[in-house]
PDB file of C-alpha atoms in Angstrom:
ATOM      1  CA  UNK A  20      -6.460 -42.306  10.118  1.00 55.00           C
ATOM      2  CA  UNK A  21      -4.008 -42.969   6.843  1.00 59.00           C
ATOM      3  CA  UNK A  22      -6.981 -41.907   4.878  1.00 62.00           C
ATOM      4  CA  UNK A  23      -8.500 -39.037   6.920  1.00 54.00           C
ATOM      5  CA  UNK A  24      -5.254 -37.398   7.356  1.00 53.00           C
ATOM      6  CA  UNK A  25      -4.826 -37.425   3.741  1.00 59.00           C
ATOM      7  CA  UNK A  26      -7.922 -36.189   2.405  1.00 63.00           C
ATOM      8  CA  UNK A  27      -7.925 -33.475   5.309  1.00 68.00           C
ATOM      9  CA  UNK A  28      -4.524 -32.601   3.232  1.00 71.00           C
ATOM     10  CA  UNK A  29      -5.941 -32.238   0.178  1.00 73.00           C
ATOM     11  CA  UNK A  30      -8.654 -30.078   1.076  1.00 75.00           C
ATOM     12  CA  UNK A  31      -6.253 -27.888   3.127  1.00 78.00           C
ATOM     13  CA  UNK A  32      -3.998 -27.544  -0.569  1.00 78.00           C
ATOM     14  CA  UNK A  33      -7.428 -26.752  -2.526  1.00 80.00           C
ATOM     15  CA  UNK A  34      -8.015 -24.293  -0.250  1.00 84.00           C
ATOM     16  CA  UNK A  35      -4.646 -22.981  -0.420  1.00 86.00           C
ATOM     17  CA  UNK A  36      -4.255 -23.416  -4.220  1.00 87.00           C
ATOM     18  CA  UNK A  37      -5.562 -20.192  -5.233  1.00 89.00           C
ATOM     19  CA  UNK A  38      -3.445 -17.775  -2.652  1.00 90.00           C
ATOM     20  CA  UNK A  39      -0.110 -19.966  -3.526  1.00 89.00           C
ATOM     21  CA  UNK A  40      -0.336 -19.864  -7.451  1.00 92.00           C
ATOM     22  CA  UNK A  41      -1.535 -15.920  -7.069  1.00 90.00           C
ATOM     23  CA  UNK A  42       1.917 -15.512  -4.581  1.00 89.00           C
ATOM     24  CA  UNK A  43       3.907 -17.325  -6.639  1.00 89.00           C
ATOM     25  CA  UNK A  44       2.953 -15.584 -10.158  1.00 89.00           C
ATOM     26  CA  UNK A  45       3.394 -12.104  -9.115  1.00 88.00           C
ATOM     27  CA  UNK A  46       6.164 -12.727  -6.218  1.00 87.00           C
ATOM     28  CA  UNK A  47       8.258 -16.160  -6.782  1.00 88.00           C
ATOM     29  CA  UNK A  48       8.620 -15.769 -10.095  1.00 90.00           C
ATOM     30  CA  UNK A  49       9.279 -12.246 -10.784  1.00 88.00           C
ATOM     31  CA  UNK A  50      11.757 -12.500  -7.923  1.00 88.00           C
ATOM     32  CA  UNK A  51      13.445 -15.720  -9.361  1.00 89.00           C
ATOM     33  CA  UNK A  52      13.691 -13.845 -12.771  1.00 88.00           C
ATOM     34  CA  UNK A  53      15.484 -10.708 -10.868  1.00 86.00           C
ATOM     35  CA  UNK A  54      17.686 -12.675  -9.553  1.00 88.00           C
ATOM     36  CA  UNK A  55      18.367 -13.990 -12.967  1.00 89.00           C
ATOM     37  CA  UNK A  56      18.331 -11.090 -14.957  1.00 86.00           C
ATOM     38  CA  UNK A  57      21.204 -10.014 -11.931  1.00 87.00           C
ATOM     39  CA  UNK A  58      23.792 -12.331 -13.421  1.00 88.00           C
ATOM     40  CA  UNK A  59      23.541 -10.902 -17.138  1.00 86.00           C
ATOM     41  CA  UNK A  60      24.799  -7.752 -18.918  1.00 81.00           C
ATOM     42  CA  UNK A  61      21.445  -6.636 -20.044  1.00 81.00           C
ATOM     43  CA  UNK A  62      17.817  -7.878 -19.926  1.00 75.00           C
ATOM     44  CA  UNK A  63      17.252  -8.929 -23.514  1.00 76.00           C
ATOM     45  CA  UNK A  64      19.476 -11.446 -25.365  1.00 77.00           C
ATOM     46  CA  UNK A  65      21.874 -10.947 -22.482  1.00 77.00           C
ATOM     47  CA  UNK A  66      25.337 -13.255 -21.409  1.00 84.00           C
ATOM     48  CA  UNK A  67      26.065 -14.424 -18.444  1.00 86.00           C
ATOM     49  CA  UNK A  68      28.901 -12.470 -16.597  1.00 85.00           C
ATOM     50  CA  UNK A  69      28.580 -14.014 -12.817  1.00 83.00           C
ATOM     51  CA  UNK A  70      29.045 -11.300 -10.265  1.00 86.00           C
ATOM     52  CA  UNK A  71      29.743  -8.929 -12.527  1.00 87.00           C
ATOM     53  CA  UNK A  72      27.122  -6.860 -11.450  1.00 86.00           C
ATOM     54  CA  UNK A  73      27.437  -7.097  -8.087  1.00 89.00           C
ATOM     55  CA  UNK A  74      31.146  -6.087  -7.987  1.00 89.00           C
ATOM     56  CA  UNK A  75      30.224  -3.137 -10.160  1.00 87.00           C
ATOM     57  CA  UNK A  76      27.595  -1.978  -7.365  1.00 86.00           C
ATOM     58  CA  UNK A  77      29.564  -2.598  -4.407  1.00 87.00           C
ATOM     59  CA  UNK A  78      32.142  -0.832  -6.036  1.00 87.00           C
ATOM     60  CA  UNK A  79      29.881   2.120  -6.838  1.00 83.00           C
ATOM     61  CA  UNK A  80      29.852   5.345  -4.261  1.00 87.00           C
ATOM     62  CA  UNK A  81      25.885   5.961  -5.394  1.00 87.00           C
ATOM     63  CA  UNK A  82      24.896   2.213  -4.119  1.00 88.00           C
ATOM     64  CA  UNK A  83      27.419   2.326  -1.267  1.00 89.00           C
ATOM     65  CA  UNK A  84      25.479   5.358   0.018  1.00 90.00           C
ATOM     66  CA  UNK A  85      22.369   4.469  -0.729  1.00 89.00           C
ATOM     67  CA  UNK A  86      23.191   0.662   1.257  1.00 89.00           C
ATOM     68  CA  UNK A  87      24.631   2.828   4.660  1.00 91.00           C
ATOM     69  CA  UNK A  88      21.716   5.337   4.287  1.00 91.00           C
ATOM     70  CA  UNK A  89      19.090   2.520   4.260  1.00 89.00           C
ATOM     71  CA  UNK A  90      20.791   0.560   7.217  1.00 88.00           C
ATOM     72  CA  UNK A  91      21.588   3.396   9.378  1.00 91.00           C
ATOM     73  CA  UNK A  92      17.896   4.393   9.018  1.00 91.00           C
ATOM     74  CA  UNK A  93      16.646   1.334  10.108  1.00 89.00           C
ATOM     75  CA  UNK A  94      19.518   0.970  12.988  1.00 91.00           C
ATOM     76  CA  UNK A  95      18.181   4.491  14.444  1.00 92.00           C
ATOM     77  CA  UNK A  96      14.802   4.381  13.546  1.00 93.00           C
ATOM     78  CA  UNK A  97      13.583   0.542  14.816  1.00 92.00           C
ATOM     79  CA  UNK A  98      14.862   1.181  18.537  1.00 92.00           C
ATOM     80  CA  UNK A  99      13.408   4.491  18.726  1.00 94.00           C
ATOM     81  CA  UNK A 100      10.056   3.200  17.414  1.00 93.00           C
ATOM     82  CA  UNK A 101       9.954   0.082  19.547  1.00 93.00           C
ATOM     83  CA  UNK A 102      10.697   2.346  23.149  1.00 92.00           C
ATOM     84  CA  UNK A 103       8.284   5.054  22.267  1.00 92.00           C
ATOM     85  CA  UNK A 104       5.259   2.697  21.276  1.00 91.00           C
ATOM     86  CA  UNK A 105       6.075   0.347  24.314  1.00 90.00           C
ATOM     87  CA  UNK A 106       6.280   3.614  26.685  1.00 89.00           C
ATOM     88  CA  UNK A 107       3.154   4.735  25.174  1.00 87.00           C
ATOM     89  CA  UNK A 108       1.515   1.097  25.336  1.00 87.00           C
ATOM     90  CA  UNK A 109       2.477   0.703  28.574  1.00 86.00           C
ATOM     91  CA  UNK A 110       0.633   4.622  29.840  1.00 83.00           C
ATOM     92  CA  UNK A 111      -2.595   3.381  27.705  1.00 81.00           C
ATOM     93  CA  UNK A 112      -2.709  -0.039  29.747  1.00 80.00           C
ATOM     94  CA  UNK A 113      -3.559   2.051  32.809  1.00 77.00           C
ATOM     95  CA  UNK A 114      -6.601   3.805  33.361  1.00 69.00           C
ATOM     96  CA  UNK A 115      -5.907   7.211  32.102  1.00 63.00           C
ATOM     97  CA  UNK A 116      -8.541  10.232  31.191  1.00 64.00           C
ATOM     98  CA  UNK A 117      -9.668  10.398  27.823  1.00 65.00           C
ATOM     99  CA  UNK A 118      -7.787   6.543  27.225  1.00 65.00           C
ATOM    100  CA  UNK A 119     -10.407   5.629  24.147  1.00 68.00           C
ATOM    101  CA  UNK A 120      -9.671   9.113  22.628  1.00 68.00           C
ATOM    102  CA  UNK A 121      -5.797   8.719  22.938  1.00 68.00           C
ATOM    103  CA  UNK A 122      -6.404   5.232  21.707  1.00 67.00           C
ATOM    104  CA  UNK A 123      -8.052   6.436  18.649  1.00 71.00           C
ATOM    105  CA  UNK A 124      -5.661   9.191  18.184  1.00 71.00           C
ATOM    106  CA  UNK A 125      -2.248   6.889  17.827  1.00 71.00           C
ATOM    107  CA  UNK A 126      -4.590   4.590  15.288  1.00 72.00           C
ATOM    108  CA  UNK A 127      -5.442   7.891  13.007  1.00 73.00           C
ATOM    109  CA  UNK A 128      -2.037   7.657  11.232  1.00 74.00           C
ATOM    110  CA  UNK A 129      -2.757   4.173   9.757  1.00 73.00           C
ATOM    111  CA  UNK A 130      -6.256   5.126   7.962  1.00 75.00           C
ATOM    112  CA  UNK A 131      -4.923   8.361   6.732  1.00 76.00           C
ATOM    113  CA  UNK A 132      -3.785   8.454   2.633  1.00 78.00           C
ATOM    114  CA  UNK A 133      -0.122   8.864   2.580  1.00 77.00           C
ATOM    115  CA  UNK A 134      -0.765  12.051  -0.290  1.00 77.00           C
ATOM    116  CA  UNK A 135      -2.236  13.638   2.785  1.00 79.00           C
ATOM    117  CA  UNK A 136       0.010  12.829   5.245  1.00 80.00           C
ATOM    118  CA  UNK A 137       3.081  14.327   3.034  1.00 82.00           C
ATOM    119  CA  UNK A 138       0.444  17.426   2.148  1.00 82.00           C
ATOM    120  CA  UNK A 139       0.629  18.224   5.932  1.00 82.00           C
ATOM    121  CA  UNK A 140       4.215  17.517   6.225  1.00 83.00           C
ATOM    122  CA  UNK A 141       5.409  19.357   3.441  1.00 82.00           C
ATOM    123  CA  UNK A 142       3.358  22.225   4.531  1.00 83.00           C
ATOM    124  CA  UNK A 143       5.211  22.364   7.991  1.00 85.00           C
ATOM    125  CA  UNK A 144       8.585  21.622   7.095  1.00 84.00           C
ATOM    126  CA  UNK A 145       8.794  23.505   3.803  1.00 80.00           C
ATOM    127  CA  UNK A 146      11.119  26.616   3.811  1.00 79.00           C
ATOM    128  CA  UNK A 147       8.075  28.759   4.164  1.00 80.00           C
ATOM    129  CA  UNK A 148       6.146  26.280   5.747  1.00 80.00           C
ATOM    130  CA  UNK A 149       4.451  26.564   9.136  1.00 85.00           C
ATOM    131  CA  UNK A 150       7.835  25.426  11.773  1.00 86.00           C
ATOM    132  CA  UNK A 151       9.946  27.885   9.720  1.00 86.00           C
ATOM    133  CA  UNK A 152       7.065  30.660  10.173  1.00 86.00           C
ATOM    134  CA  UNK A 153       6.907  29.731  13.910  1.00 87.00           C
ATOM    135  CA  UNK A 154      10.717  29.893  14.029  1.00 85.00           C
ATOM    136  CA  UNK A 155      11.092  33.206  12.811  1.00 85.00           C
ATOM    137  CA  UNK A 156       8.230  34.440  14.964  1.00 82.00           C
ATOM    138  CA  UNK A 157      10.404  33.776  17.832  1.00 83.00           C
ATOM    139  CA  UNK A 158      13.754  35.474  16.258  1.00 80.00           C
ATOM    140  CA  UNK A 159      15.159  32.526  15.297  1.00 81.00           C
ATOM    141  CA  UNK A 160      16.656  31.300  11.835  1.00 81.00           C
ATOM    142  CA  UNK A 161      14.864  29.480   9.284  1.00 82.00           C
ATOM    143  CA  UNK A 162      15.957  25.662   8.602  1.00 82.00           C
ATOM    144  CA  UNK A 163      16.039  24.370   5.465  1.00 81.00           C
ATOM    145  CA  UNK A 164      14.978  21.270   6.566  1.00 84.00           C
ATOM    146  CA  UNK A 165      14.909  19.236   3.260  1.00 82.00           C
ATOM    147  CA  UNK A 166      17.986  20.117   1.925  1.00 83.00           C
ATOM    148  CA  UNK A 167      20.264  19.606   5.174  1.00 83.00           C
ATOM    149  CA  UNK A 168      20.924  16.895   7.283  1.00 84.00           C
ATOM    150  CA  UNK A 169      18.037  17.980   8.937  1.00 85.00           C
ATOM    151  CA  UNK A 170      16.214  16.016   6.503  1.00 87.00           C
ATOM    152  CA  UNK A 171      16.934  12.418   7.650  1.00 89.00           C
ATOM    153  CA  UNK A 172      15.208  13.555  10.947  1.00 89.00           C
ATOM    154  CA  UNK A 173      12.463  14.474   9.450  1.00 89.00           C
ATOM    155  CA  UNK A 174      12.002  10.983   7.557  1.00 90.00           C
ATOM    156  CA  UNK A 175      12.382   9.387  11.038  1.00 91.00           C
ATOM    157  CA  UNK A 176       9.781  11.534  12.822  1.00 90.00           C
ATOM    158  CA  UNK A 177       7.406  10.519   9.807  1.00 88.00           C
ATOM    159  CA  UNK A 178       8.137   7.099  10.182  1.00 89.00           C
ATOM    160  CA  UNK A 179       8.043   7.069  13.690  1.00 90.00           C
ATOM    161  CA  UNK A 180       4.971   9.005  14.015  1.00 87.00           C
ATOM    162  CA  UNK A 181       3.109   6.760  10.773  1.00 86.00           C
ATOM    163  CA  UNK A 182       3.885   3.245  12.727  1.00 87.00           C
ATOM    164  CA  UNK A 183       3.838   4.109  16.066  1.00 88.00           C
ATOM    165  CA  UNK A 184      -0.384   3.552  16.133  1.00 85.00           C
ATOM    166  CA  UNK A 185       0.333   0.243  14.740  1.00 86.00           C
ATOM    167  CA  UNK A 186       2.579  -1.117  17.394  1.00 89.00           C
ATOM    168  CA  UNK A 187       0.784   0.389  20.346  1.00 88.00           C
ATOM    169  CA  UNK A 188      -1.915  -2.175  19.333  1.00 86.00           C
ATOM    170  CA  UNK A 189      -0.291  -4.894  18.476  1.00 89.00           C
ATOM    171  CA  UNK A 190       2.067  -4.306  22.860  1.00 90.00           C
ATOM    172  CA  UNK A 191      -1.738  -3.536  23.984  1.00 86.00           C
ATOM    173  CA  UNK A 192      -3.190  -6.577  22.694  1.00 85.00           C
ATOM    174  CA  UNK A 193       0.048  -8.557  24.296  1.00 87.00           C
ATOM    175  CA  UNK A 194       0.081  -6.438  28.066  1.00 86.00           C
ATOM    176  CA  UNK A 195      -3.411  -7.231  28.192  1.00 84.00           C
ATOM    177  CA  UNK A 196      -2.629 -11.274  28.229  1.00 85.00           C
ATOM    178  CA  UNK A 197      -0.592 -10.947  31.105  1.00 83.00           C
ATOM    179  CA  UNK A 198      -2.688 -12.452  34.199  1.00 82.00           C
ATOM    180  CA  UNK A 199      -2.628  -9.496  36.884  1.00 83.00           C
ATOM    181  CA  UNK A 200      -2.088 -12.125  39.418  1.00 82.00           C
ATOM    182  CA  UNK A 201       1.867 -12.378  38.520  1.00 79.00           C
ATOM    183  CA  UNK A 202       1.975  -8.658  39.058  1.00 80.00           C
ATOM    184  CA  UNK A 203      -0.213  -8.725  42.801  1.00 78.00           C
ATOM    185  CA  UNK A 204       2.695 -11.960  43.774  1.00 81.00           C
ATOM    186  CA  UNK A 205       5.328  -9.863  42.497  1.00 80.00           C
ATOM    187  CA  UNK A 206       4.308  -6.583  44.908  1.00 82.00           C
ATOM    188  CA  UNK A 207       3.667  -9.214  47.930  1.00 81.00           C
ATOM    189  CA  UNK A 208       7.587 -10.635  47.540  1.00 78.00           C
ATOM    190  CA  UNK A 209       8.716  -6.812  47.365  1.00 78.00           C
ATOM    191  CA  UNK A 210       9.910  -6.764  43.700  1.00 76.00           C
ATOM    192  CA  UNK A 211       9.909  -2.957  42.516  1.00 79.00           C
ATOM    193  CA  UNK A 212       8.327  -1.577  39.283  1.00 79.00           C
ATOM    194  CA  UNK A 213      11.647  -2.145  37.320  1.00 81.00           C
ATOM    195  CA  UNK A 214      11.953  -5.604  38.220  1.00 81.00           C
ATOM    196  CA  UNK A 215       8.310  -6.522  37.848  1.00 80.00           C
ATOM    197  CA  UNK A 216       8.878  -5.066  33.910  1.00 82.00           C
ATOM    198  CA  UNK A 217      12.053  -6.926  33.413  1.00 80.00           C
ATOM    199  CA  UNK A 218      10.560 -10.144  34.779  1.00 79.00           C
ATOM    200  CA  UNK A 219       7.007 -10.287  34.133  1.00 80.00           C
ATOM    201  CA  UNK A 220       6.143  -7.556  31.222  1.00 82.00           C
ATOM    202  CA  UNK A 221       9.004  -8.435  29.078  1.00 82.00           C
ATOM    203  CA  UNK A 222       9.381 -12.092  29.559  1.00 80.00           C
ATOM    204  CA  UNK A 223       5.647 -12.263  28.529  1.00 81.00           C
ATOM    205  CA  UNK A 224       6.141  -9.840  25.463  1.00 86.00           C
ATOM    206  CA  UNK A 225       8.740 -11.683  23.954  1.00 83.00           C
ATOM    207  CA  UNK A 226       6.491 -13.542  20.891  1.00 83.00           C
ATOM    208  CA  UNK A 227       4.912  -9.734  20.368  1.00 87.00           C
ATOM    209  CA  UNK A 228       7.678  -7.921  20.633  1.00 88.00           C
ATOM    210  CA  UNK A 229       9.742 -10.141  18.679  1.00 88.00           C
ATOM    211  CA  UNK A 230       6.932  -9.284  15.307  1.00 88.00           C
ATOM    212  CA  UNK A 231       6.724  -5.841  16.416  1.00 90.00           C
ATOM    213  CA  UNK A 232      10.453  -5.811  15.647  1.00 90.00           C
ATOM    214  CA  UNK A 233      10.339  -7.452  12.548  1.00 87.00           C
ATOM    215  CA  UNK A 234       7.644  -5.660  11.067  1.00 88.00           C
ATOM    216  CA  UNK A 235       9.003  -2.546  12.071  1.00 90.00           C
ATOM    217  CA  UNK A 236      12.563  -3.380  10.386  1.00 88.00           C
ATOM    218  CA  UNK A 237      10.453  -4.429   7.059  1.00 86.00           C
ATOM    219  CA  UNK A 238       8.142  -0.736   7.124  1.00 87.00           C
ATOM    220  CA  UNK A 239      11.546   1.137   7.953  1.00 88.00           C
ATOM    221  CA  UNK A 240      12.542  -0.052   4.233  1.00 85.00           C
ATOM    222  CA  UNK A 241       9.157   0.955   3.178  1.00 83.00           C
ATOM    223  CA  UNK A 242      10.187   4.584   3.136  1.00 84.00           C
ATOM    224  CA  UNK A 243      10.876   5.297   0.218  1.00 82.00           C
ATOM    225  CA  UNK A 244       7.380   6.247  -0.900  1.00 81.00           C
ATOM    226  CA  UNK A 245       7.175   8.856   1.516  1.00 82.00           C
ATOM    227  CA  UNK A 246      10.815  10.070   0.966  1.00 85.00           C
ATOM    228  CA  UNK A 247      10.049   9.937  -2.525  1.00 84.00           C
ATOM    229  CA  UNK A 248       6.465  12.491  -2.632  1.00 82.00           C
ATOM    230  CA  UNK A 249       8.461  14.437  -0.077  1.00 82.00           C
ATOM    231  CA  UNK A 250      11.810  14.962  -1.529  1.00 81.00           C
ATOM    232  CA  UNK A 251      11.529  13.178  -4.953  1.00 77.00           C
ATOM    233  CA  UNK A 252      13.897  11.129  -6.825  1.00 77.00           C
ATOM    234  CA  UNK A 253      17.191  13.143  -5.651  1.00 79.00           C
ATOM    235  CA  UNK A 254      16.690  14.178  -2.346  1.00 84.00           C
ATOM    236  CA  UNK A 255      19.342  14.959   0.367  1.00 85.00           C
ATOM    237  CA  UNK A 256      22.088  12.800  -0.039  1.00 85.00           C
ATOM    238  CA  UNK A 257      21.136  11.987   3.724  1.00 87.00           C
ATOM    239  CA  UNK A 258      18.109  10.144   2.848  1.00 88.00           C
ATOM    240  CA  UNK A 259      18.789   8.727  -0.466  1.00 89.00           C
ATOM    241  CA  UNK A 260      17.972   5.406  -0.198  1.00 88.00           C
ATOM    242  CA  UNK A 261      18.560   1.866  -1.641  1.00 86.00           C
ATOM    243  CA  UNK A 262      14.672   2.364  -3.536  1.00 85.00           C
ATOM    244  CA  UNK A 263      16.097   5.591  -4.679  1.00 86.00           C
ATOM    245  CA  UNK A 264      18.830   4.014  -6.256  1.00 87.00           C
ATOM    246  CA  UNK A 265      16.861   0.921  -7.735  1.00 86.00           C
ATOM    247  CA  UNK A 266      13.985   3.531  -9.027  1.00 85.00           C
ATOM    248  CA  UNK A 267      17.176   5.300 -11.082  1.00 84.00           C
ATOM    249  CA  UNK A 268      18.261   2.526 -12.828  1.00 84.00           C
ATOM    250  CA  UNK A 269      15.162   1.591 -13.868  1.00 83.00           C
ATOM    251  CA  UNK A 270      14.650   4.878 -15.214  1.00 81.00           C
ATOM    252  CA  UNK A 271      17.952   4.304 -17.336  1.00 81.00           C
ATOM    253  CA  UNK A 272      16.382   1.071 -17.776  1.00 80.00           C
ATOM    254  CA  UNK A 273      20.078  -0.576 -16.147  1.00 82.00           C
ATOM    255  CA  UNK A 274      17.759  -3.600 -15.372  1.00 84.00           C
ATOM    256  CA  UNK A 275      20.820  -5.733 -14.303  1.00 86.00           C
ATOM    257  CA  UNK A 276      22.054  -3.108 -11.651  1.00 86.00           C
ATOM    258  CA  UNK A 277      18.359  -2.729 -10.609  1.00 87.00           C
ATOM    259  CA  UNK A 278      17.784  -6.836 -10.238  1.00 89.00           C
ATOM    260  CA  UNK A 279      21.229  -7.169  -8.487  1.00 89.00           C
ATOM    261  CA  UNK A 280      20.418  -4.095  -5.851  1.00 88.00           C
ATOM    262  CA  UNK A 281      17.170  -5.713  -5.111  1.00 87.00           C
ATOM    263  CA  UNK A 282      18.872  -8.998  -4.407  1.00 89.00           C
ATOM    264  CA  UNK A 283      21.260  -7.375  -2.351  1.00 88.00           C
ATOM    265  CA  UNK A 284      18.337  -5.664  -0.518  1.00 87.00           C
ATOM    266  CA  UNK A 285      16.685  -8.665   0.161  1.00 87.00           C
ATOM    267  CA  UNK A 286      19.477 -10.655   1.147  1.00 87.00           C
ATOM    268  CA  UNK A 287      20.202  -8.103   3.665  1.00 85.00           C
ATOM    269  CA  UNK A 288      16.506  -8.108   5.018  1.00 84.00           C
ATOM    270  CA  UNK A 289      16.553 -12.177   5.184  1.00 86.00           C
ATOM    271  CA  UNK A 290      19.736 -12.117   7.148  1.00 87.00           C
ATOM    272  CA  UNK A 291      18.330  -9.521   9.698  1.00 84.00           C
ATOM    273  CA  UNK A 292      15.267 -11.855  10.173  1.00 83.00           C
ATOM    274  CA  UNK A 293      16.913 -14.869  10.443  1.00 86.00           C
ATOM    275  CA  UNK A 294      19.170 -13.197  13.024  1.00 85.00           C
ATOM    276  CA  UNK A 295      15.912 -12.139  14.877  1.00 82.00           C
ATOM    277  CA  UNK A 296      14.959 -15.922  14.623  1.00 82.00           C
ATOM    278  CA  UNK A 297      17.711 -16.855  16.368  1.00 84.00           C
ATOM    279  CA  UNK A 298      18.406 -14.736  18.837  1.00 81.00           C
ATOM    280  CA  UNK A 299      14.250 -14.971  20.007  1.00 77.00           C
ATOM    281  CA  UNK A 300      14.950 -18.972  19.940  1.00 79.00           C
ATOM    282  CA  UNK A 301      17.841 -18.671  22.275  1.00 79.00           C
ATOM    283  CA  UNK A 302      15.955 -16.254  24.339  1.00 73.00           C
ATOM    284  CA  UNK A 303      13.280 -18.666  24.977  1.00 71.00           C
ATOM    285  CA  UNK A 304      15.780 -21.741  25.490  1.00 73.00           C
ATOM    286  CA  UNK A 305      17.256 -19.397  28.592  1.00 66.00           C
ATOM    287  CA  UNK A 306      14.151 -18.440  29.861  1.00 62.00           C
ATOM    288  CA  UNK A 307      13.010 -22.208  30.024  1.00 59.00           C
TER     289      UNK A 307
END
């Protein structure tokens, strides 16, 4: 068994030799050496000045917004995401009229180029785009919708309306594991539709929603390319986000601020997974 189990290891680690040296060469290391470069005053022949860097960006309004821009987003945006595309998960479980069209039509967003999808968005939400023409059709004043406030909503209904196809799938392919003899038990003991989704449709969704939650807090800082082809690289200061800032510095070429933001960034992201971790392990400790 000694010597079964071991070759059976080695063939697993040829097999996974050439996805782990491709991952680490163009993601370890080049995030190992941005951490680095994140402790020195500049990227060639630098000196070591320890948090330097980091004090300097904490300290800085442009990083400070960019940081509570990025987070709020992804505070407002995830929940909103997660209730619409379980809502709408939940309709296309049933047996509905056209279901395979409306299937199709939530799945759209994920095939289409993203230099089309902000081509149709810039050409509604433009001052003299098509919602300000409707607008002032009806008497009312035009919006200048990316240079407002108005323009963080706009970011959200695009992210919203881009990722949505992808989690209706992903609470589809979970509803549909959940035996339909729980459900006919349920409706014999008198449990109501509220407790039957409480009890059975969310205890049984907790290892897909639990990804669906994760992925959509990593695609909510994701944004930026959008934000950037619709806005460019100084947009609203309501949606100037942490890439924003990082894309700046590396325009100045302030590689140290740039290395340190990212490691901020990512820091932040770990922590919010690892707090997802946890909480889904405790969750499944009190339902057993």
């Amino acid at each position: 068994m000694k010597n079964w189990a071991r070759k059976d290891s080695s063939v697993a680690w040829l097999f996974l030799a050439p996805s782990s040296i491709g991952f680490a060469l163009f993601y370890l290391i080049p995030f190992g050496m941005g951490v680095f470069y994140s402790f020195m005053d500049r990227a060639v022949d630098g000196q070591y000045v320890g948090l330097h860097n980091y004090r300097e960006l904490i300290a800085g309004d442009s990083f400070r917004k960019a940081a509570f821009n990025t987070f709020y987003f992804s505070l407002v945006s995830v929940p909103l995401l997660i209730v619409l595309s379980l809502g709408l998960a939940l309709l296309l479980h049933k047996k509905l009229y056209f279901q395979k069209w409306l299937r199709t039509a939530y799945v759209l967003p994920l095939v289409v180029p993203v230099a089309s999808i902000i081509l149709v968005w810039q050409i509604l939400f433009d001052w003299n785009g098509a919602l300000n023409a409707w607008l002032s059709g009806f008497g009312l004043a035009r919006v200048d919708w990316m240079k407002t406030e108005a323009a963080r909503n706009v970011i959200m209904m695009m992210y919203v309306w881009k990722n949505i196809g992808y989690n209706v799938i992903l609470f589809l392919a979970g509803l549909q594991q959940i035996p339909k003899d729980y459900y006919e038990t349920a409706q014999i003991e008198g449990a109501g539709r509220l407790r039957q989704f409480r009890s059975i449709t969310l205890v049984y969704l907790t290892s897909t929603m639990f990804f669906v939650v994760m992925m959509s807090i990593i695609n909510s800082f994701k944004v930026f390319r959008e934000t950037f082809l619709l806005a460019g690289p100084y947009p609203h200061d309501s949606i100037y986000m942490l890439q924003h800032f990082m894309n700046n510095m590396f325009l100045s070429l302030d590689l140290p601020k740039m290395t340190a933001a990212s490691t901020l960034m990512v820091g932040g992201i770990l922590i919010l997974v690892l707090g997802l971790f946890a909480m889904e392990r405790r969750y499944r400790r009190n339902m057993e």
